[in-house]
Coordinates of C-alpha atoms in Angstrom, one line a residue:
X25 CA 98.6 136.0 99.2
X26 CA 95.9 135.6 101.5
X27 CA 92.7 134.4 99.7
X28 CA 89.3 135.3 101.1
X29 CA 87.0 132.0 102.2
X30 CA 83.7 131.1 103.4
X31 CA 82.4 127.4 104.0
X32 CA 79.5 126.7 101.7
X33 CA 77.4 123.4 102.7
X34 CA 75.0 121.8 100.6
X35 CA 73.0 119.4 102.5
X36 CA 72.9 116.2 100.2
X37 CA 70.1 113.6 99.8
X38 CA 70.4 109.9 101.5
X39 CA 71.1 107.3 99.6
X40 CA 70.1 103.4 100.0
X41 CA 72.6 101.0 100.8
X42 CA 73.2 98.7 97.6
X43 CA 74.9 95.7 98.0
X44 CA 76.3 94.8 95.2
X45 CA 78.7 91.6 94.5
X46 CA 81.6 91.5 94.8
X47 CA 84.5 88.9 94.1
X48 CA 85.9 87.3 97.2
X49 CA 89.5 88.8 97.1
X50 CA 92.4 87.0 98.6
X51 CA 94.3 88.7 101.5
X52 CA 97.9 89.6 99.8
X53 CA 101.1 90.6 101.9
X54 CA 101.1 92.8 104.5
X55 CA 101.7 97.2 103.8
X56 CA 102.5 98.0 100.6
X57 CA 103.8 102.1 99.6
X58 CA 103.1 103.2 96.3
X59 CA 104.1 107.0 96.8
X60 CA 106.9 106.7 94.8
X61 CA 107.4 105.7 91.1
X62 CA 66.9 115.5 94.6
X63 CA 67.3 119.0 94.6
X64 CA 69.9 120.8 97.2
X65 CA 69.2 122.9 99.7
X66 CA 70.0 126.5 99.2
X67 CA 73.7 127.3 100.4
X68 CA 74.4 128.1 104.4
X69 CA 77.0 130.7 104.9
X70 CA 79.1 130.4 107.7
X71 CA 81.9 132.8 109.0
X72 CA 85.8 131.4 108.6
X73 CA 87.3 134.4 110.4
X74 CA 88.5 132.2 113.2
X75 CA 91.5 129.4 112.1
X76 CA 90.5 126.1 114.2
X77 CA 87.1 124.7 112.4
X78 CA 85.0 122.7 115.1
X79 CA 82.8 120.3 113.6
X80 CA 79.5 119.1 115.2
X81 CA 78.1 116.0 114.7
X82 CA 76.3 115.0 111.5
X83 CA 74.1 112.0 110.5
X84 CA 73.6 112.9 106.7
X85 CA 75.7 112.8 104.1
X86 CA 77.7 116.4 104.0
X87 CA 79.9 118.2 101.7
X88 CA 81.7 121.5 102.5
X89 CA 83.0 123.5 100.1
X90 CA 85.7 126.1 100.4
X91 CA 85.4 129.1 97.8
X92 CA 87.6 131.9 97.3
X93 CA 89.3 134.5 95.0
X94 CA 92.7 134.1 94.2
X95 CA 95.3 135.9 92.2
X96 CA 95.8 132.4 90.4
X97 CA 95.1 129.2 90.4
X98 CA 96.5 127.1 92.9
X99 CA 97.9 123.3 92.4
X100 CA 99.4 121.9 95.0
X101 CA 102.6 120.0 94.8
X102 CA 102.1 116.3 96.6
X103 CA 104.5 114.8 98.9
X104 CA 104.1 112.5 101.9
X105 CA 105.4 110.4 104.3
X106 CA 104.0 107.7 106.5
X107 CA 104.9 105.5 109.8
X108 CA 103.1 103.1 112.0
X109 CA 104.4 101.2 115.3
X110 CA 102.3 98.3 117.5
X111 CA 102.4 100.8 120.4
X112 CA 102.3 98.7 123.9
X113 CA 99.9 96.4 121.9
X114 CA 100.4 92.2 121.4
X115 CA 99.9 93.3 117.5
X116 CA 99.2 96.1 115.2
X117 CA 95.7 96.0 113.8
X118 CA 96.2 99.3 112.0
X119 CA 97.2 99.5 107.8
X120 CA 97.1 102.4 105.7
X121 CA 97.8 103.4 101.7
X122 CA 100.2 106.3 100.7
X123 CA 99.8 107.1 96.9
X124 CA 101.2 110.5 95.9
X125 CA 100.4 110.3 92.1
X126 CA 97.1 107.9 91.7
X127 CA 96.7 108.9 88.0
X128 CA 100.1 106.7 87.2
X129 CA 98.7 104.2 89.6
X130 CA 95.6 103.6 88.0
X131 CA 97.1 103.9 84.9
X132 CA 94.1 104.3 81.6
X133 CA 91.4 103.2 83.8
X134 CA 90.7 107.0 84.3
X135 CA 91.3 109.8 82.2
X136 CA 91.3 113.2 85.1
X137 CA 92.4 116.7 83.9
X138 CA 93.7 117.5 87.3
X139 CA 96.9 115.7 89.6
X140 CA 95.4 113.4 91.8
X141 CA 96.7 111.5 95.0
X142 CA 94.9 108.4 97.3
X143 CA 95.6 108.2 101.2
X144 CA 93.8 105.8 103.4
X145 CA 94.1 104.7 107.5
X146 CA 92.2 101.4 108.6
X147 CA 92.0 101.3 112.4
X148 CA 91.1 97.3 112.9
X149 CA 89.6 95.9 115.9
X150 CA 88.8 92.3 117.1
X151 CA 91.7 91.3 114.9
X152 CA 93.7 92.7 112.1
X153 CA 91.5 91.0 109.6
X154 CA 89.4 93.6 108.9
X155 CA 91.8 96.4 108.3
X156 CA 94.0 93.7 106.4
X157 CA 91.3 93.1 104.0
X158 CA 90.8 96.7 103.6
X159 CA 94.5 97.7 102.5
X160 CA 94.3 95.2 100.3
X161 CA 91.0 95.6 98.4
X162 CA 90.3 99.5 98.2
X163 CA 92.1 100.1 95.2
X164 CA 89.2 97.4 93.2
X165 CA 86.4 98.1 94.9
X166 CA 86.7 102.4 95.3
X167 CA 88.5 102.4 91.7
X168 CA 89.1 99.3 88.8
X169 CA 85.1 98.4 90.1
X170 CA 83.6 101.7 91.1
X171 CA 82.4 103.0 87.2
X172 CA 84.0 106.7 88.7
X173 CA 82.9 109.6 86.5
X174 CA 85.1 110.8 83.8
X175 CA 85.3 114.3 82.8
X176 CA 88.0 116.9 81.6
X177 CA 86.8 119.2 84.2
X178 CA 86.7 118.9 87.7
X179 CA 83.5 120.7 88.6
X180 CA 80.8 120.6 91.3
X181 CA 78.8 118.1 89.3
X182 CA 81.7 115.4 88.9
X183 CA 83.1 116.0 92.7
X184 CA 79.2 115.2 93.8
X185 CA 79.2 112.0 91.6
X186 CA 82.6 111.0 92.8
X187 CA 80.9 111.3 96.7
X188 CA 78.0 109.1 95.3
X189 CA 80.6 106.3 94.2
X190 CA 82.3 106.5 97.8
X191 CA 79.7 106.1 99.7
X192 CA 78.4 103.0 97.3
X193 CA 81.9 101.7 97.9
X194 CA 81.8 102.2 101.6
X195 CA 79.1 100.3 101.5
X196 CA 80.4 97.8 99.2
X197 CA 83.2 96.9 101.0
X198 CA 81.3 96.7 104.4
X199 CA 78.9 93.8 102.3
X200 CA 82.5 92.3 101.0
X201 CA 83.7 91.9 104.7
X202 CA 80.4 90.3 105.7
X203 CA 81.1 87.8 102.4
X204 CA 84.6 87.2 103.0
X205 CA 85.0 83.9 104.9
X206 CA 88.6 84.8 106.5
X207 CA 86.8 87.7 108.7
X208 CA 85.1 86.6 111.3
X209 CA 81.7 88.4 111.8
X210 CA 83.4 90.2 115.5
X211 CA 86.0 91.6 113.2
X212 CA 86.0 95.5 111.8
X213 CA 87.6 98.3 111.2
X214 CA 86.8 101.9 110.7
X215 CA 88.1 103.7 107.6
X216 CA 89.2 107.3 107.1
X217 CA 89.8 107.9 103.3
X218 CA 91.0 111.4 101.1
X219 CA 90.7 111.6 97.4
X220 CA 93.3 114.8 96.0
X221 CA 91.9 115.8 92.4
X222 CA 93.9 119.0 91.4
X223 CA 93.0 121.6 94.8
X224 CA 90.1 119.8 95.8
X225 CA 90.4 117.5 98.9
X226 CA 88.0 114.7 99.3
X227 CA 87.7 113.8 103.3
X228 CA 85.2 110.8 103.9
X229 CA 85.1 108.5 107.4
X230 CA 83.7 105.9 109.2
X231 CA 84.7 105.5 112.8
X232 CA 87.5 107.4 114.8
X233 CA 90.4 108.5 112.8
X234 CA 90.7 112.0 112.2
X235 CA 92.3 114.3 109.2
X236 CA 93.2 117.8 110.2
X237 CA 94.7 120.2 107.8
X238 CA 97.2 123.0 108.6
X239 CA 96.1 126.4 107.1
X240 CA 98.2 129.4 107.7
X241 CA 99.5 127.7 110.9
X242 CA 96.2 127.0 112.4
X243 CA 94.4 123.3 112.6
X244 CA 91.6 122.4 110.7
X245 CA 89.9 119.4 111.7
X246 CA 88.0 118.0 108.2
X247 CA 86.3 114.8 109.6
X248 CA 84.1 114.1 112.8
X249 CA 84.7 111.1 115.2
X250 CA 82.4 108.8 115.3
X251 CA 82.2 107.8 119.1
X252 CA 79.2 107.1 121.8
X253 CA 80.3 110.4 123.1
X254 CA 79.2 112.5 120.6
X255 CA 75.6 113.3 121.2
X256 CA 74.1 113.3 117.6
X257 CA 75.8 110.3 116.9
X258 CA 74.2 108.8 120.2
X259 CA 70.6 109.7 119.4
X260 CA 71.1 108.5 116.4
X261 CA 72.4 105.4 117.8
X262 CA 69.4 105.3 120.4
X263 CA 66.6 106.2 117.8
X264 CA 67.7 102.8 115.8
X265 CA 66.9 100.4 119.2
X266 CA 70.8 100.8 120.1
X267 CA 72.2 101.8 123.4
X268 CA 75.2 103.7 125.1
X269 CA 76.6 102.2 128.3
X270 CA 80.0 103.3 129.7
X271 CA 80.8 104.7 127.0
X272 CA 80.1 102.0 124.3
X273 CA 77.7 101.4 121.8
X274 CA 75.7 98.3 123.3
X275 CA 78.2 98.1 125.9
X276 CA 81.3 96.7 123.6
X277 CA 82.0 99.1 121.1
X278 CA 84.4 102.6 120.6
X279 CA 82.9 103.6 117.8
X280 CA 79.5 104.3 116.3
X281 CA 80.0 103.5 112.6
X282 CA 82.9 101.2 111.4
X283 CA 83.5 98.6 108.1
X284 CA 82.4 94.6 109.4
X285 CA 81.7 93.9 112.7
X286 CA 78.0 92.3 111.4
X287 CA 77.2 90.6 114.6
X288 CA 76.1 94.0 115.6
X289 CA 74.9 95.4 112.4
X290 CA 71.2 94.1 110.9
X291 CA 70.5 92.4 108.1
X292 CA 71.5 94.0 105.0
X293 CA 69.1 97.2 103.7
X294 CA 68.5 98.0 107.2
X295 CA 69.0 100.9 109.2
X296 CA 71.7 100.1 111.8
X297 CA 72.6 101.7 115.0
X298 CA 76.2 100.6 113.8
X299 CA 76.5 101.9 110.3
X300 CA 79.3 102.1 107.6
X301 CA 77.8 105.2 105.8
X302 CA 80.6 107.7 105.9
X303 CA 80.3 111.9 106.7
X304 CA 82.4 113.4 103.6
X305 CA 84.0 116.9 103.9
X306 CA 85.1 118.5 100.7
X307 CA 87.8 121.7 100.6
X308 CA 89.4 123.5 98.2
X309 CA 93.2 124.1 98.6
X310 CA 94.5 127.4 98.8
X311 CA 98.5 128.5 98.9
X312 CA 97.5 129.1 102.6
X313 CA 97.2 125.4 102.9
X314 CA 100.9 123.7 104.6
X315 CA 99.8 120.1 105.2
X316 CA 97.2 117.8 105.8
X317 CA 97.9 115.0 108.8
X318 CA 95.7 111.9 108.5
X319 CA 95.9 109.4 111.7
X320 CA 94.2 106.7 114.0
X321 CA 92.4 107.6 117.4
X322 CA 96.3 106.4 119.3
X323 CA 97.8 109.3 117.6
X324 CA 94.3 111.9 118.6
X325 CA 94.0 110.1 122.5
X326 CA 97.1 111.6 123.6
X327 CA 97.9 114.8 121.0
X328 CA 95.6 117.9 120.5
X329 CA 95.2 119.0 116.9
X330 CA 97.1 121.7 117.6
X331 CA 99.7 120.2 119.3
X332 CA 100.4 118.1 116.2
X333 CA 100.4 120.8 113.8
X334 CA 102.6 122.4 115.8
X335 CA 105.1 119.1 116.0
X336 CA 105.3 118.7 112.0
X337 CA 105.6 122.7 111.1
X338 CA 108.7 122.3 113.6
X339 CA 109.5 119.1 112.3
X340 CA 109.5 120.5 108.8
X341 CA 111.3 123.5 110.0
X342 CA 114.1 121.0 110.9
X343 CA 114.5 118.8 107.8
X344 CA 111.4 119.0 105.4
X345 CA 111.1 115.6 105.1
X346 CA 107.2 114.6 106.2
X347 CA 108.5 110.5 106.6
X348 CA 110.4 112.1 109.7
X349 CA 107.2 114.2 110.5
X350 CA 105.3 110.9 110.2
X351 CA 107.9 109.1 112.7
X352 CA 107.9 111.8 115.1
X353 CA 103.7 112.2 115.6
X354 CA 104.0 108.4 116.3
X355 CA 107.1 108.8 118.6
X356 CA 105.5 111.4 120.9
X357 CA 102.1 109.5 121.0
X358 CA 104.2 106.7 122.5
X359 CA 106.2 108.9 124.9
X360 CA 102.4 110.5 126.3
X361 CA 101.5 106.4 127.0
X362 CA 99.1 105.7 124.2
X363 CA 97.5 102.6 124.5
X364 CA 96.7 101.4 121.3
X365 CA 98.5 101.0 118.2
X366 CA 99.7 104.1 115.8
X367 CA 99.5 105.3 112.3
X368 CA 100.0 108.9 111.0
X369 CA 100.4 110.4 107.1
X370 CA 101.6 113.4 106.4
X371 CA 100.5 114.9 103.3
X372 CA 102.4 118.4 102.4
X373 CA 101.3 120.9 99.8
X374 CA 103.6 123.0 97.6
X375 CA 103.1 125.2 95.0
X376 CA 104.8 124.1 91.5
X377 CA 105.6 128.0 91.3
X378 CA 106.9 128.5 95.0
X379 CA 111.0 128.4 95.1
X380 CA 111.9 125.5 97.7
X381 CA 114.8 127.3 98.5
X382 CA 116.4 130.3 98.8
X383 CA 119.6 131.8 97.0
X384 CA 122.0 132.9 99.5
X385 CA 123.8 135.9 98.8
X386 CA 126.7 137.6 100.6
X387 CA 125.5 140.4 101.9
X388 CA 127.1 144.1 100.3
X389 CA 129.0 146.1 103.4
X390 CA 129.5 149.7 103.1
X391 CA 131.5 151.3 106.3
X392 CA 131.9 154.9 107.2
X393 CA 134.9 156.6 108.2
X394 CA 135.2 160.1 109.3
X395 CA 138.4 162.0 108.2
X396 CA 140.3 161.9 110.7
X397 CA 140.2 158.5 110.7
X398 CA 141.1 158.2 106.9
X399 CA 144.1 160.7 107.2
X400 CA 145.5 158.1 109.6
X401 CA 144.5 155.3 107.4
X402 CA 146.3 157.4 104.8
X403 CA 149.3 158.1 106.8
X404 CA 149.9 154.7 107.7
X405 CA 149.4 153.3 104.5
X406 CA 152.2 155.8 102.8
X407 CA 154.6 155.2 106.1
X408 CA 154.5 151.3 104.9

């Protein structure tokens, strides 16, 4: 079943940064893996006839909304695998969080009708602090802290007020870094985060990881990076009293929004050229959907999106096992010379109703003989 789709964008209104406190969390061990046990716009139509969706740079908060009409209702089936490697680097700045089933994780802290899974890549820079501090703090301040919406159904009003609370704990934790005495202020990260609740897939990033989702073979990307390079993001960047040169913003930095690094960032409640506010990207999955792969900018510097779609279906093709997917995106990253550190997820879809395999059955054989052949099988079979 091919379902018919059309992206459907509501531009939403900006919100003010509120800086809330927070408890000074401790920095715990190092990765942990808990896969296992105001009035909107009217709607913009735009044409998905072509596969590859190529996003333009955006300053406001977005949401994009995939609608269609299937036969039934699709849920997918989570599983995902994960791998990281220090690359040609002195250490690995990069941490990420794998959680397949987040409604066992969080346990009765929220009560969701639909299946819901948690993935997150932190990309650190000017030490590992950054990104350390995120792995081990997003779970309290984007969920036990965040007052979430509860609801039975998960409609268009809820998903909206579950973007509200990630951007106000984007924001948070970007206040909680600035507060934290073991980061130093020339210590960030940038943050690429997606929420699963039932078929609806939550993208939302700061900085220059990038999630792309495989749909009907075809890449998808679902977040922008946030780089000097992209033009809206540089006027943006220059209409706050900041600058490009070479490349980076104010001469010294990749990226144009990222989590800490407050030496360049102005004093809290202002507008920054170096900002934490996140672009969000909401889609609904359809049984078209394969995978979605979520990874930092070594991974994206040396692979095409299509090239690593095309790596995991054949990777899945071999063994359907999206840990060795995972291994292999970092493995050929390092084999094109990356020079940073790597981190992929791969997140795979399957439908509860779709057979994983396939009976075998021995094939039924009828042959033809004419009859002078079967008077000779005859004969010979009387002569013995």
């Amino acid at each position: 079943m091919v379902a018919e789709a059309e992206f459907i964008c509501h531009p939403t209104l900006s919100f003010q940064c509120l800086h809330l406190p927070l408890p000074s969390p401790s920095i715990q061990p190092d990765f942990f893996d808990m896969s296992q046990p105001g009035t909107a716009a009217p709607p913009i139509l735009f044409d998905l006839s072509r596969r590859e969706s190529a996003l333009s740079c955006s300053t406001s908060l977005q949401t994009t909304i995939v609608s269609e009409t299937p036969t039934r209702k699709f849920l997918p089936r989570i599983r995902s695998g994960s791998h990281t490697d220090i690359g040609p680097r002195s250490s690995n700045e990069d941490e990420h969080i794998r959680i397949d089933d987040l409604s066992s994780h969080l346990g009765s802290l929220y009560s969701w009708s639909e299946p819901s899974s948690f993935y997150a890549v932190f990309d650190g820079h000017g030490g590992p602090d950054a990104a350390a501090f995120m792995k081990n703090n997003t779970m309290k301040i984007f969920f036990e802290d965040a007052e979430l919406p509860q609801t039975s159904d998960v409609e268009e009003a809820f998903l909206q007020a579950m973007e509200i609370c990630h951007l106000r704990s984007y924001l948070q934790a970007d206040q909680a870094l600035a507060d934290e005495l073991s980061v130093d202020s020339y210590c960030g990260t940038t943050a690429l985060t997606v929420l699963v609740l039932g078929r609806n897939l939550l993208v939302a990033n700061a900085g220059d990881c990038r999630a792309v989702l495989c749909r009907e073979g075809g890449a998808i990307q679902l977040s922008q990076d946030h780089r000097p390079s992209c033009e809206v993001e540089k006027k943006r960047v220059e209409d706050l009293g900041g600058s490009v040169e070479y490349g980076y913003l104010n001469g010294e930095l990749a990226v144009t929004r990222a989590l800490g690094d407050w030496y360049m960032k102005l004093p809290a409640g202002s507008a920054s050229p170096l900002t934490a506010e996140p672009e969000f990207q909401l889609t609904k999955l359809t049984e078209d959907d394969e995978f979605l792969i979520i990874a930092c900018d070594g991974i994206w510097d040396v692979l095409s999106n299509e090239e690593a779609v095309s790596l995991v279906q054949r990777e899945l093709r071999y063994h359907n096992d999206p840990e060795q997917c995972a291994k292999e995106l970092t493995s050929q990253a390092l084999m094109r010379d990356t020079g940073d550190n790597v981190t992929a997820i791969v997140v795979c879809f399957s439908s509860p109703e779709r057979q994983d395999t396939v009976s075998c059955q021995r094939p039924r054989l009828r042959f033809c003989m004419s009859e002078e052949a079967r008077a000779k099988l005859r004969e010979f079979i009387e002569g013995n």
